[in-house]
Amino acid sequence: MVEGIAAGVPFVAVPPADANAPAALLAGWHLMDAPAGEEAMAEAVPMAGLQAWRVYFGLPLSGKRLPEGGHDEVFRRASEDAVLNVFGPVTEQAAGEFPAALAELRDRLPGATGPLGVFGGSAGALVALEVLARGAAAITAAAVASPVVQLTPVIAANERRFGVSYAWSERSRAVAARYDFVDRAAELTAPLLVVTGADDDIAVREPAEALREKLGAELVTVDGMAHEFPPGTPAAARVDAAFTEWFARRLRG
């Protein structure tokens, strides 16, 4: 495993099955829940055996980029305004920094000259979808698990989960509209795999199904899985198997 910083973005990367042959490059982003970090995501979803470099980026406001005050400060910001202080800026920064990080990794990782795929889980899936929609890089295939496809229902789920009431504003509604990928489905031009947990909140499952219907995307539903898929769990194994099979099919040649 290679660990480092690319264009200011922390990452870990796992080499392809054959280090002496050209390889695809898969770039992805972790959840804010488990697996909540680039190392944990690499452990949970290793996609072993693929002829591809698998690169796991650290999200802003997590891991090596936690603000002063750590997780308590992130929770404070989310409690104050989850859309404007967390979801919006994290997605915007992660998607914006991707092209430069990708260019650097193409040079640094031996043989990483093949097709590009992107993946992510939960908030990391939101980043993957935004990267795909922006079209700044030619992406051959994408895969998302427990995906945040629309922000508005996720905020409603957090209201139920934490017993709070979110005060929507004109600014936060604009951010939620920007990151509504059911509405923006036409911008997602690469083949997409969607993996959801059968026991996940309806705020995740229903938008994921709506996106699948609009795109004709492939959908895998994992029985017994809620939102998280920590390393070493049956849920992680199922997500890993789905991602591995998908990218093995889509990145050939």
Short mmCIF file of C-alpha atoms in Angstrom, two decimals, residues 78-232:
data_model
loop_
_atom_site.label_atom_id
_atom_site.label_comp_id
_atom_site.label_asym_id
_atom_site.label_seq_id
_atom_site.Cartn_x
_atom_site.Cartn_y
_atom_site.Cartn_z
CA ALA A 78 -22.93 19.98 11.51
CA SER A 79 -25.24 20.78 14.41
CA GLU A 80 -25.12 24.46 13.46
CA ASP A 81 -25.83 23.84 9.75
CA ALA A 82 -25.12 20.43 8.23
CA VAL A 83 -25.75 21.59 4.66
CA LEU A 84 -23.76 24.83 4.64
CA ASN A 85 -21.00 23.76 7.04
CA VAL A 86 -20.42 20.11 6.13
CA PHE A 87 -22.14 18.54 3.10
CA GLY A 88 -21.77 21.54 0.81
CA PRO A 89 -18.16 22.52 1.52
CA VAL A 90 -16.87 18.95 1.80
CA THR A 91 -18.37 17.97 -1.55
CA GLU A 92 -17.27 21.17 -3.27
CA GLN A 93 -13.70 20.94 -2.01
CA ALA A 94 -13.28 17.22 -2.67
CA ALA A 95 -14.64 17.46 -6.21
CA GLY A 96 -12.67 20.62 -6.93
CA GLU A 97 -9.33 19.18 -5.81
CA PHE A 98 -9.74 15.91 -7.70
CA PRO A 99 -8.40 16.85 -11.16
CA ALA A 100 -5.03 18.04 -9.82
CA ALA A 101 -4.71 15.03 -7.51
CA LEU A 102 -5.58 12.70 -10.38
CA ALA A 103 -2.99 14.27 -12.69
CA GLU A 104 -0.30 13.89 -10.04
CA LEU A 105 -1.20 10.28 -9.34
CA ARG A 106 -1.16 9.39 -13.04
CA ASP A 107 2.51 10.42 -12.97
CA ARG A 108 3.40 8.89 -9.61
CA LEU A 109 1.74 5.47 -9.75
CA PRO A 110 3.62 3.09 -12.07
CA GLY A 111 1.52 1.91 -14.99
CA ALA A 112 -1.60 3.89 -14.02
CA THR A 113 -2.35 4.77 -17.63
CA GLY A 114 -5.59 2.84 -18.16
CA PRO A 115 -9.25 3.82 -17.88
CA LEU A 116 -10.56 5.74 -14.88
CA GLY A 117 -13.32 4.68 -12.52
CA VAL A 118 -14.70 6.51 -9.49
CA PHE A 119 -16.47 5.17 -6.42
CA GLY A 120 -17.66 6.27 -2.99
CA GLY A 121 -19.85 5.58 -0.02
CA SER A 122 -22.48 7.85 1.58
CA ALA A 123 -21.01 11.39 1.61
CA GLY A 124 -18.12 10.02 -0.45
CA ALA A 125 -20.66 8.82 -3.01
CA LEU A 126 -21.94 12.39 -3.24
CA VAL A 127 -18.39 13.43 -4.17
CA ALA A 128 -18.07 10.64 -6.75
CA LEU A 129 -21.35 11.67 -8.40
CA GLU A 130 -20.31 15.32 -8.47
CA VAL A 131 -16.94 14.43 -10.02
CA LEU A 132 -18.76 12.37 -12.64
CA ALA A 133 -21.24 15.16 -13.35
CA ARG A 134 -18.54 17.80 -13.77
CA GLY A 135 -16.89 15.87 -16.58
CA ALA A 136 -13.42 17.23 -15.83
CA ALA A 137 -11.99 13.74 -16.40
CA ALA A 138 -12.98 10.95 -18.77
CA ILE A 139 -14.63 8.38 -16.47
CA THR A 140 -15.37 4.91 -17.79
CA ALA A 141 -17.51 3.65 -14.89
CA ALA A 142 -18.68 4.62 -11.40
CA ALA A 143 -19.96 2.76 -8.35
CA VAL A 144 -21.58 4.09 -5.18
CA ALA A 145 -22.70 2.42 -1.95
CA SER A 146 -25.18 3.72 0.65
CA PRO A 147 -25.18 6.80 -1.55
CA VAL A 148 -26.29 10.30 -0.71
CA VAL A 149 -28.16 11.01 -3.94
CA GLN A 150 -30.33 13.85 -2.63
CA LEU A 151 -29.49 16.03 0.37
CA THR A 152 -32.98 17.07 1.42
CA PRO A 153 -34.21 13.61 2.51
CA VAL A 154 -30.88 12.91 4.25
CA ILE A 155 -31.29 16.07 6.32
CA ALA A 156 -34.81 14.91 7.21
CA ALA A 157 -33.37 11.54 8.28
CA ASN A 158 -30.85 13.30 10.52
CA GLU A 159 -33.69 15.30 12.05
CA ARG A 160 -35.35 12.02 12.99
CA ARG A 161 -32.09 10.45 14.12
CA PHE A 162 -30.95 13.28 16.38
CA GLY A 163 -34.32 14.74 17.38
CA VAL A 164 -33.55 18.16 15.90
CA SER A 165 -35.18 20.51 13.43
CA TYR A 166 -33.13 21.91 10.55
CA ALA A 167 -33.81 25.54 9.61
CA TRP A 168 -33.69 25.68 5.83
CA SER A 169 -32.55 28.94 4.26
CA GLU A 170 -32.37 30.19 0.69
CA ARG A 171 -28.65 29.36 0.63
CA SER A 172 -29.04 25.84 1.98
CA ARG A 173 -31.91 25.08 -0.38
CA ALA A 174 -29.67 26.16 -3.27
CA VAL A 175 -26.95 23.77 -2.09
CA ALA A 176 -29.45 20.94 -1.75
CA ALA A 177 -30.72 21.62 -5.27
CA ARG A 178 -27.16 21.59 -6.60
CA TYR A 179 -26.52 18.16 -5.09
CA ASP A 180 -29.77 16.54 -6.21
CA PHE A 181 -28.58 13.84 -8.57
CA VAL A 182 -32.04 12.53 -9.33
CA ASP A 183 -32.71 15.92 -10.87
CA ARG A 184 -29.22 16.00 -12.45
CA ALA A 185 -29.25 12.39 -13.66
CA ALA A 186 -28.65 13.44 -17.27
CA GLU A 187 -25.22 14.75 -16.24
CA LEU A 188 -24.11 11.29 -15.09
CA THR A 189 -22.91 9.92 -18.41
CA ALA A 190 -20.83 6.88 -17.34
CA PRO A 191 -22.30 3.48 -16.44
CA LEU A 192 -23.23 3.46 -12.75
CA LEU A 193 -23.58 0.75 -10.11
CA VAL A 194 -25.68 1.57 -7.04
CA VAL A 195 -25.35 -0.59 -3.91
CA THR A 196 -27.82 -0.06 -1.08
CA GLY A 197 -28.49 -1.73 2.23
CA ALA A 198 -31.90 -3.34 2.60
CA ASP A 199 -32.01 -1.96 6.16
CA ASP A 200 -30.81 1.55 5.30
CA ASP A 201 -33.02 4.58 5.88
CA ILE A 202 -35.67 5.32 3.29
CA ALA A 203 -33.92 8.69 2.80
CA VAL A 204 -31.10 6.79 1.10
CA ARG A 205 -32.95 3.89 -0.50
CA GLU A 206 -35.74 5.81 -2.26
CA PRO A 207 -33.53 8.41 -4.00
CA ALA A 208 -31.09 5.64 -4.99
CA GLU A 209 -33.94 3.72 -6.59
CA ALA A 210 -35.20 6.87 -8.32
CA LEU A 211 -31.70 7.48 -9.75
CA ARG A 212 -31.47 3.87 -10.89
CA GLU A 213 -34.79 4.17 -12.71
CA LYS A 214 -33.78 7.39 -14.45
CA LEU A 215 -30.41 6.06 -15.60
CA GLY A 216 -31.13 2.39 -16.05
CA ALA A 217 -28.24 1.85 -13.64
CA GLU A 218 -27.44 -1.49 -12.04
CA LEU A 219 -28.70 -1.90 -8.48
CA VAL A 220 -27.48 -4.34 -5.84
CA THR A 221 -29.41 -4.52 -2.56
CA VAL A 222 -27.51 -6.06 0.35
CA ASP A 223 -29.74 -7.93 2.80
CA GLY A 224 -28.95 -7.22 6.44
CA MET A 225 -26.97 -4.05 5.66
CA ALA A 226 -27.98 -0.69 7.07
CA HIS A 227 -25.95 2.40 6.10
CA GLU A 228 -22.46 1.53 7.33
CA PHE A 229 -20.20 -1.29 6.11
CA PRO A 230 -17.24 -1.42 8.54
CA PRO A 231 -14.14 -3.40 7.53
CA GLY A 232 -14.39 -7.11 8.21
#
